[in-house]
Amino acid sequence: MNGSNGEERVVHEVAMVVPKRVLEEEGNCVEVLVTELKKRGMVVDRVVGLADEFLKVAAPLETLGNAAAELHIRKPTRLGIDLPFEMQGSEAFFRQPDGLLFSWFERFRCYQHLLYGIVNCGGYDVTLKLDGREFCWAAGESLVRRLESEGVIKQMFPLHDEFKRKELLQTWALNWWNFTNQPTDQIYSYFGAKIGVYFSFLGMYTQWLIFPALLGFIVQMVNFGSLQFLALPSFFVSTILWAALFLQFWKRKNAALLARWQINCLVGPSQGYRFLGMEWSSLPFPKELIKNIGDERSKEKAAYQRYEWFAYRKRFRNDVLVIMSIICLQLPFELAYAHIYEIITSDVVKYILTAIYLLVIQYLTRLGGKVSVKLINREINESVEYRANSLIYKVFGLYFMQTYIGIFYHVLLHRNFMTLRQVLIQRLIISQVFWTLMDGSLPYLKYSYRKYKARTKKKREGGSSTGKIQIASRVEKEYFKPTYSASIGVELEDGLFDDSLELALQFGMIMMFACAFPLAFALAAVSNIMEIRTNALKLLVTLRRPLPRAAATIGAWLNIWQFLVVMSICTNSALLVCLYDQEGKWKIEPGLAAILIMEHVLLLLKFGLSRLVPEEPAWVRASRVKNVTQAQDMYCKQLLRSISGEFTSMTKPEQEQQEDSERR
């Protein structure tokens, strides 16, 4: 059930794909599954498709509430503290921005618990049948897992809510008049926190791009006469300060979003090992290490230290492997491309060479990403988020090399700024066209091909039928759509990996070579306005509804953007030196000395602004302190009541003995 303001409507949010019934038989596993789903309090709608049958599942609020209570899901209350959910006290818990009691991430967790929680409680094995085939459902075994292992349940995937999807299409994807304004709360309610935070970041970044875009247009087009030599250094300083302020104010906005959505995110996944909050059985300790823990304090300390350095050593080994592969395998390829590009005279051939290069390097980088996933699976990481961050750093290193090494080649060896501008224009245009085609056309082609295969198979089974076969049910259309997955694999990251990577590479391109092509900021602003709409259409029309991810920030990408700002200070200083020292003598004259001083000052300002601008607004900080104070007061009063209750229950001699011991 779903709805707002107390109104409920049936919303099927999960679909299960099972084979179509061929034989009428007693003990049919699909019939048993439907019966068990209804016993768990869920609403099931059966839809027959071309080749399969679909079970659309909905859960009333009471069913979801009971599942949340069984999972001990902690939710924020009006008292200012997070408490385990209880259906009887549901009015004390905050509701979501769309009026629902549970977020999309919480609802999906409850669905998983309800579906996989169907177990055989009869104490004896049950024989299930499907088209003449028999298999056993053992006592205490999960029915859904058993059917998945037998191939009965082919897939399970979340369904789009048609009412909310059409509403988002009107207010977000097709609303071109609001260039950067987006219904952030609606996006969060429908897709979850991770996608909501990403689009909020993309919208804020596009809004902030307006200033450097206008400034870059003026610097590129206007001749300042005798003051022309000050134009590029002034633009360089302005863009660095702009980028540093943008990242700091994004942290403030992110904190405000989390406060508005009632999401607590006080400790990140990389801030130390939280052993005490985990069960010992869930820690990936070696067996000999577990035996030593708990004997003595010194042995326990040594065990922790050995485990910590053992994990660091594995991560360091994998990082070295990735770096050496970049240097030995990818660097020669990149330098060869840059050299061939330099000796080619035809612009048309250069565009064709760049397009071929991007296609080849895309395949090689995906291969490197899959190798990185295998390396990370051999690491010892604290959580899935930490593993995902490790993957992001490794894959970004590959993309960083293939994106910028050719440009560095033109800057440092040839000092040809006209060629450098041509390369930047080609990279920005071709990469934008490439990513747009990948985002828009590839999912649609996959969807069309799957429909074509299903129709062809149906015609082949139907014999000489000449009529056009239509796919009427929406759930079957959702089944044919591709998933929102990353190009490097679905183990650790969803499709936001590719979108975030594209945005980071664009930011690095326009920042690190700002002095060579100031107009790049304007191209990036226009590209991002289109990116917002194309990504929205992709999520709402051409792809399945993404699985909700538990992430409240952009994670490792923020550190990558901070790194790119520092790199841009160094690269733009080198560009200014090349422009100033045209003879190539590299003498430390007043102009070069001023550039070096400016570089160091900007580095100090970059790190100083992170201290001057608070990372969270005052009202968020005050609300958090108020909630902590209320929680402490409540716990103190409860503790005092329990202590006083124990004291009054004592006999008089016991009370006198207690008072004497306290005096001593």
Short mmCIF file of N, CA, C and O in Angstrom, two decimals, residues 2-4 9 11 160-170 186 190 474:
data_model
loop_
_atom_site.label_atom_id
_atom_site.label_comp_id
_atom_site.label_asym_id
_atom_site.label_seq_id
_atom_site.Cartn_x
_atom_site.Cartn_y
_atom_site.Cartn_z
N ASN A 2 0.35 2.26 -0.57
CA ASN A 2 1.10 3.50 -0.67
C ASN A 2 0.09 4.62 -0.66
O ASN A 2 -1.06 4.46 -1.00
N GLY A 3 0.57 5.80 -0.32
CA GLY A 3 -0.32 6.93 -0.28
C GLY A 3 0.20 8.00 0.60
O GLY A 3 1.22 7.88 1.24
N SER A 4 -0.49 9.11 0.67
CA SER A 4 -0.08 10.23 1.50
C SER A 4 -1.31 10.82 2.16
O SER A 4 -2.44 10.65 1.72
N ARG A 9 -3.42 3.46 -1.30
CA ARG A 9 -3.74 2.86 -2.59
C ARG A 9 -2.80 1.69 -2.80
O ARG A 9 -1.69 1.65 -2.29
N VAL A 11 -0.15 -0.37 -4.41
CA VAL A 11 1.00 -0.15 -5.28
C VAL A 11 1.84 -1.41 -5.26
O VAL A 11 2.40 -1.77 -4.22
N HIS A 160 8.13 0.20 -11.16
CA HIS A 160 7.82 1.63 -11.14
C HIS A 160 6.40 1.84 -10.62
O HIS A 160 5.49 1.06 -10.91
N ASP A 161 6.23 2.90 -9.86
CA ASP A 161 4.91 3.37 -9.44
C ASP A 161 4.43 4.33 -10.53
O ASP A 161 4.97 5.43 -10.68
N GLU A 162 3.45 3.92 -11.31
CA GLU A 162 3.04 4.69 -12.49
C GLU A 162 2.57 6.09 -12.12
O GLU A 162 2.84 7.05 -12.84
N PHE A 163 1.87 6.23 -11.02
CA PHE A 163 1.37 7.55 -10.63
C PHE A 163 2.53 8.50 -10.34
O PHE A 163 2.58 9.63 -10.85
N LYS A 164 3.48 8.05 -9.53
CA LYS A 164 4.61 8.91 -9.19
C LYS A 164 5.57 9.07 -10.36
O LYS A 164 6.21 10.12 -10.51
N ARG A 165 5.69 8.05 -11.19
CA ARG A 165 6.58 8.15 -12.35
C ARG A 165 6.10 9.22 -13.32
O ARG A 165 6.88 10.04 -13.81
N LYS A 166 4.79 9.23 -13.60
CA LYS A 166 4.25 10.26 -14.49
C LYS A 166 4.35 11.65 -13.88
O LYS A 166 4.60 12.64 -14.58
N GLU A 167 4.19 11.72 -12.57
CA GLU A 167 4.33 13.01 -11.88
C GLU A 167 5.77 13.54 -12.00
O GLU A 167 5.99 14.72 -12.26
N LEU A 168 6.75 12.65 -11.84
CA LEU A 168 8.15 13.06 -11.98
C LEU A 168 8.49 13.41 -13.42
O LEU A 168 9.32 14.29 -13.67
N LEU A 169 7.87 12.73 -14.38
CA LEU A 169 8.10 13.09 -15.78
C LEU A 169 7.67 14.52 -16.05
O LEU A 169 8.36 15.28 -16.76
N GLN A 170 6.54 14.93 -15.49
CA GLN A 170 6.04 16.28 -15.74
C GLN A 170 6.83 17.34 -14.98
O GLN A 170 7.14 18.40 -15.53
N GLN A 186 11.04 14.79 -4.05
CA GLN A 186 10.33 13.74 -4.79
C GLN A 186 11.30 12.70 -5.34
O GLN A 186 11.00 11.50 -5.34
N TYR A 190 11.26 8.71 -4.26
CA TYR A 190 10.99 7.68 -5.27
C TYR A 190 12.19 6.77 -5.53
O TYR A 190 12.04 5.56 -5.68
N ARG A 474 2.26 -3.81 -18.48
CA ARG A 474 3.39 -2.92 -18.16
C ARG A 474 4.48 -3.67 -17.42
O ARG A 474 5.66 -3.36 -17.56
#
